[in-house]
Amino acid sequence: MVNTQLPRPFLRGEVARRPATRRKSWRGGGEGFSRRAGETPHPRSARPLPLKRGEVSSVKVFLLAFWCSFVSCATALAGSPPKLIVIVVGDQIRADYLERYHDALEPGGLRRFRDQGMYFTHALMDHAVTKTSPGHVLIGSGVSPAQSGIVGNDWYDASLGHAVSAAELVPGGRRVQLRWFVGSSLAQRIHASRPQSRVISLSLKDRGALLLTGPDQDGAYWWDSDKQDFVNYSSIPPPWLVQFNRQIRSFARQHKKWNALTGVTSKQARDFAETAKLTKGHIKDRWGLGRKFPHPVPSIKALMNSPFSDDIVEQLAETAVREWHLGQNPSGDPDVLTVSFSAVDLVGHEYGPDSREVMDAFLRLDRAVGKLIRSLEQQVGPDIIWVFSSDHGVTSFPEVSRARGLPAGRVRFNKAAISPEGLVEAVSPPFIYMNEAVLRGQPQKRAQAVAQVRDGLQRMEGVDKVYTVIDVEGRQAPRVILRSFYLPKAGEVKRCGDLMVILKPYYIFSEDDYGTTHGQPTPDDQRVPLGFYGSGIKRSLHEEPVSPAMVAPTLLKLLDIPASDLAAPAAIF
Ligand SMILES: [Zn+2]
């Protein structure tokens, strides 16, 4: 079952509804930000209104985009124009974490978005391949995989005979250039109109740093696991980065054990114990972190796969803001910083979303975000707009789902299992690439082979639907599939293969019996948090469905930069 509709609301409570008054916004201009003449601030109503369960379940994302653009889901913005825009992405933060662990969050961390900012309880990744790279591109640049060509974290390139990475760089040039990104990125759009604005990105993961604002960033920093250092786009790291890397060694010596940050309720303790029992044989322990608290952290590799890596990335963000003087641009233009925190994703793949380890990693992310907010407000002042979202959710361990009475399982997805006859050249979930050496120049045989592979896949347990390129070209597929499938332009090599496999909810692609994953158009993988907080943003809580694709148009609107060519035209405010 492909999730083409938005999920049912899972929250009751305060809902901000259609404002009775016209919105007000800042507009950038040649002389910096100024209010448009004749506009006066209209604080929006955010009084509690009950929402009937299921009320918005049939509303589709595009209708919401339409709705937003006309009635404005937005709050009025008041106060000073921003000096800095910060996009914070928590990798693999499922939307329900903020609710589930709300009471354990600290007041100055993620709760600011949920309780003091503009927060959307029903944000949904509206593409099918819910993975890190397409998710970051959607949040940062507002474009789907079909538009950006970033169809996964990697994909098979038949002309090269191997997989390529979405984060592959093109060396040279003053600003970051990426090999596979098609079209316009957020950084390119900003620089086209405001060349003095600095766009700086950082993350533990290369794709987390490079893909959020895309090509044309002024600076990008990420962890190179081979070099065991943070690196940048240029091959020559700045002295401050060299110094930062030195400090990691002493940080590692001080963090040899990962203890749980907080206590848990007796119900949580029972649930976590049950999860631990069910997942026991399915945790690979690749990094030596062990299977239970207190977890040893025996190496730098283990450190970087533990929640402590978020503390390091937070520290790197503070340092980068200081070194770049972000938020103090002499031109008066606002700067942009993006920070993608990876630890919950790494812990989530290993221990699963129902584990105490993920709760702890999430709470530590919360503390790291709180520290970053406090530090940047100290460095830059209050004129900062913050965005918080996630690139995707995650599916529970199938073993946990089955214990809850849900149909669930691990789908083995390899060439031999899919086509023992050798009709398949490569597999890169969810895509399958036919064997061109056998089929080239034989259209009839090729069509038969595709049909044979498709029919075989559809008989596999856990497979919901299989789409072919022909389905996509003929637009005989749901929108969420069409948005995920990049059709090559003349001279380009195909990226999405010949078939795309969609699993049923609670099933995962799994070549071994370890861990869990995401990457499907199911509510668990698609639903993410989305919040705005900071300068001029009024508190409001929204249950209407939105796509994180609206972040980029919203930020561009704030900066008075045209975004008319974006497929997701609606700015949130
Ligand atoms: Zn991710």
CSV table of C-alpha atoms in Angstrom, one decimal, residues 161-366:
chain,number,residue,atom,x,y,z
A,161,GLY,CA,29.6,-0.4,-13.7
A,162,HIS,CA,29.3,0.7,-10.1
A,163,ALA,CA,27.3,2.7,-7.6
A,164,VAL,CA,27.9,6.5,-7.3
A,165,SER,CA,27.3,8.7,-4.3
A,166,ALA,CA,24.8,11.5,-4.2
A,167,ALA,CA,27.4,13.7,-2.4
A,168,GLU,CA,30.1,13.3,-5.0
A,169,LEU,CA,32.0,16.6,-5.4
A,170,VAL,CA,33.4,18.3,-8.5
A,171,PRO,CA,36.7,19.6,-7.4
A,172,GLY,CA,37.8,23.2,-8.0
A,173,GLY,CA,36.0,26.4,-7.8
A,174,ARG,CA,35.6,28.7,-4.8
A,175,ARG,CA,32.3,27.3,-3.8
A,176,VAL,CA,31.1,23.8,-3.4
A,177,GLN,CA,30.1,22.0,-6.7
A,178,LEU,CA,28.3,18.7,-6.8
A,179,ARG,CA,28.4,16.2,-9.6
A,180,TRP,CA,24.8,14.9,-9.7
A,181,PHE,CA,22.7,17.8,-8.4
A,182,VAL,CA,20.4,19.0,-11.3
A,183,GLY,CA,18.7,22.4,-11.3
A,184,SER,CA,18.9,25.2,-8.7
A,185,SER,CA,19.9,24.7,-5.1
A,186,LEU,CA,19.1,27.0,-2.2
A,187,ALA,CA,22.7,28.2,-2.1
A,188,GLN,CA,22.6,29.1,-5.8
A,189,ARG,CA,19.4,30.9,-5.5
A,190,ILE,CA,20.6,32.9,-2.6
A,191,HIS,CA,23.9,33.8,-4.2
A,192,ALA,CA,22.2,34.8,-7.4
A,193,SER,CA,20.3,37.6,-5.6
A,194,ARG,CA,22.5,38.2,-2.6
A,195,PRO,CA,26.1,37.4,-3.5
A,196,GLN,CA,27.3,38.7,-0.1
A,197,SER,CA,25.3,36.2,2.0
A,198,ARG,CA,27.4,33.3,3.3
A,199,VAL,CA,25.9,29.8,3.2
A,200,ILE,CA,27.8,27.4,5.5
A,201,SER,CA,26.8,23.8,6.1
A,202,LEU,CA,28.1,21.1,8.4
A,203,SER,CA,27.3,17.6,9.5
A,204,LEU,CA,28.9,14.4,10.5
A,205,LYS,CA,27.8,12.9,7.2
A,206,ASP,CA,29.1,14.3,3.9
A,207,ARG,CA,25.6,14.1,2.4
A,208,GLY,CA,24.2,15.9,5.5
A,209,ALA,CA,26.6,18.8,4.9
A,210,LEU,CA,26.6,18.9,1.1
A,211,LEU,CA,23.0,18.3,0.1
A,212,LEU,CA,21.0,20.5,2.4
A,213,THR,CA,21.7,23.7,0.5
A,214,GLY,CA,23.3,22.0,-2.5
A,215,PRO,CA,25.9,23.4,-4.9
A,216,ASP,CA,27.3,26.9,-4.4
A,217,GLN,CA,27.8,26.8,-0.6
A,218,ASP,CA,30.6,29.0,0.7
A,219,GLY,CA,31.8,26.4,3.1
A,220,ALA,CA,30.9,22.7,4.0
A,221,TYR,CA,32.4,20.6,6.7
A,222,TRP,CA,31.9,16.9,7.4
A,223,TRP,CA,33.6,13.9,9.1
A,224,ASP,CA,35.9,11.8,6.8
A,225,SER,CA,35.9,8.4,8.4
A,226,ASP,CA,39.1,7.4,6.5
A,227,LYS,CA,41.1,10.4,7.5
A,228,GLN,CA,39.5,10.5,10.9
A,229,ASP,CA,39.1,14.2,10.7
A,230,PHE,CA,36.6,16.8,9.8
A,231,VAL,CA,37.3,18.0,6.2
A,232,ASN,CA,36.1,20.7,4.0
A,233,TYR,CA,35.4,21.2,0.3
A,234,SER,CA,38.9,22.5,-0.4
A,235,SER,CA,41.7,20.1,0.1
A,236,ILE,CA,43.4,22.5,2.4
A,237,PRO,CA,41.6,22.8,5.8
A,238,PRO,CA,41.7,26.2,7.4
A,239,PRO,CA,43.8,26.4,10.6
A,240,TRP,CA,40.7,26.6,12.8
A,241,LEU,CA,39.6,23.2,11.5
A,242,VAL,CA,43.0,21.7,12.1
A,243,GLN,CA,42.8,23.0,15.6
A,244,PHE,CA,39.2,21.6,16.0
A,245,ASN,CA,40.3,18.2,14.9
A,246,ARG,CA,43.1,18.1,17.5
A,247,GLN,CA,40.5,18.7,20.2
A,248,ILE,CA,38.5,15.7,19.1
A,249,ARG,CA,41.2,13.4,20.4
A,250,SER,CA,41.0,14.8,24.0
A,251,PHE,CA,37.1,14.7,23.7
A,252,ALA,CA,37.3,11.0,22.9
A,253,ARG,CA,39.5,10.4,25.9
A,254,GLN,CA,36.8,12.0,28.1
A,255,HIS,CA,33.9,10.1,26.6
A,256,LYS,CA,34.8,6.4,27.0
A,257,LYS,CA,31.4,5.5,28.3
A,258,TRP,CA,27.8,6.2,27.1
A,259,ASN,CA,25.5,6.3,30.1
A,260,ALA,CA,21.7,7.0,29.9
A,261,LEU,CA,21.1,10.7,30.3
A,262,THR,CA,17.9,10.5,32.2
A,263,GLY,CA,15.8,8.0,34.1
A,264,VAL,CA,12.7,6.4,32.5
A,265,THR,CA,9.2,5.8,33.8
A,266,SER,CA,8.3,2.3,34.8
A,267,LYS,CA,6.2,1.8,31.7
A,268,GLN,CA,9.1,3.0,29.5
A,269,ALA,CA,11.4,0.6,31.4
A,270,ARG,CA,9.1,-2.3,30.6
A,271,ASP,CA,8.8,-1.3,27.0
A,272,PHE,CA,12.5,-0.9,26.6
A,273,ALA,CA,13.2,-4.3,28.2
A,274,GLU,CA,10.7,-5.9,25.9
A,275,THR,CA,12.4,-4.2,22.8
A,276,ALA,CA,15.8,-5.3,24.1
A,277,LYS,CA,14.6,-8.9,24.3
A,278,LEU,CA,13.1,-8.9,20.8
A,279,THR,CA,16.1,-7.2,19.1
A,280,LYS,CA,18.8,-9.0,21.0
A,281,GLY,CA,19.9,-11.2,18.2
A,282,HIS,CA,19.5,-8.5,15.6
A,283,ILE,CA,22.0,-5.9,16.8
A,284,LYS,CA,25.3,-6.3,14.9
A,285,ASP,CA,27.4,-4.1,17.2
A,286,ARG,CA,29.6,-2.9,14.3
A,287,TRP,CA,31.3,-0.2,16.3
A,288,GLY,CA,32.0,-2.0,19.6
A,289,LEU,CA,29.3,0.1,21.5
A,290,GLY,CA,27.9,-3.1,22.9
A,291,ARG,CA,24.2,-4.0,23.3
A,292,LYS,CA,23.2,-2.3,26.6
A,293,PHE,CA,23.8,0.6,28.9
A,294,PRO,CA,26.4,1.6,29.9
A,295,HIS,CA,27.8,1.4,26.4
A,296,PRO,CA,31.5,1.4,26.0
A,297,VAL,CA,33.0,3.8,23.5
A,298,PRO,CA,36.3,2.2,22.7
A,299,SER,CA,37.4,4.1,19.6
A,300,ILE,CA,37.0,7.3,17.6
A,301,LYS,CA,34.9,5.2,15.2
A,302,ALA,CA,32.6,4.2,18.0
A,303,LEU,CA,32.5,7.8,19.3
A,304,MET,CA,31.4,9.0,15.9
A,305,ASN,CA,28.6,6.4,15.8
A,306,SER,CA,27.5,7.3,19.3
A,307,PRO,CA,25.3,10.3,20.4
A,308,PHE,CA,28.5,12.1,21.4
A,309,SER,CA,29.0,12.9,17.7
A,310,ASP,CA,26.1,15.4,17.9
A,311,ASP,CA,28.0,17.2,20.7
A,312,ILE,CA,31.0,17.4,18.4
A,313,VAL,CA,29.0,18.7,15.5
A,314,GLU,CA,27.3,21.2,17.8
A,315,GLN,CA,30.7,22.4,18.8
A,316,LEU,CA,31.8,22.6,15.2
A,317,ALA,CA,28.8,24.7,14.4
A,318,GLU,CA,29.6,27.2,17.2
A,319,THR,CA,33.2,27.3,15.9
A,320,ALA,CA,32.2,27.9,12.3
A,321,VAL,CA,29.8,30.7,13.2
A,322,ARG,CA,32.7,32.4,15.1
A,323,GLU,CA,35.3,31.9,12.4
A,324,TRP,CA,33.0,33.0,9.6
A,325,HIS,CA,31.4,35.8,11.7
A,326,LEU,CA,28.0,34.5,10.6
A,327,GLY,CA,25.2,36.8,11.4
A,328,GLN,CA,27.4,39.9,11.2
A,329,ASN,CA,27.6,40.3,7.5
A,330,PRO,CA,29.0,43.7,6.7
A,331,SER,CA,26.7,43.9,3.6
A,332,GLY,CA,23.7,43.6,6.0
A,333,ASP,CA,22.5,40.5,4.2
A,334,PRO,CA,21.6,37.6,6.3
A,335,ASP,CA,23.8,34.5,6.4
A,336,VAL,CA,22.6,30.9,6.3
A,337,LEU,CA,23.9,28.1,8.5
A,338,THR,CA,22.8,24.5,8.2
A,339,VAL,CA,23.6,21.9,10.8
A,340,SER,CA,22.6,18.2,10.2
A,341,PHE,CA,22.9,16.0,13.3
A,342,SER,CA,23.4,12.4,12.4
A,343,ALA,CA,23.6,10.5,15.7
A,344,VAL,CA,19.9,9.5,16.1
A,345,ASP,CA,20.1,7.9,12.6
A,346,LEU,CA,23.2,5.9,13.4
A,347,VAL,CA,21.8,4.8,16.7
A,348,GLY,CA,18.4,4.2,15.1
A,349,HIS,CA,19.7,1.8,12.4
A,350,GLU,CA,21.6,-0.2,15.1
A,351,TYR,CA,19.1,-0.4,18.0
A,352,GLY,CA,15.8,0.6,16.4
A,353,PRO,CA,13.3,3.4,17.1
A,354,ASP,CA,11.8,1.5,20.1
A,355,SER,CA,15.0,1.3,22.0
A,356,ARG,CA,16.2,3.2,25.0
A,357,GLU,CA,19.3,4.0,23.0
A,358,VAL,CA,17.2,6.0,20.5
A,359,MET,CA,15.4,7.8,23.3
A,360,ASP,CA,18.7,8.7,24.8
A,361,ALA,CA,20.3,9.8,21.5
A,362,PHE,CA,17.2,12.0,20.9
A,363,LEU,CA,17.4,13.6,24.3
A,364,ARG,CA,21.1,14.3,23.7
A,365,LEU,CA,20.2,15.9,20.4
A,366,ASP,CA,17.7,18.0,22.2
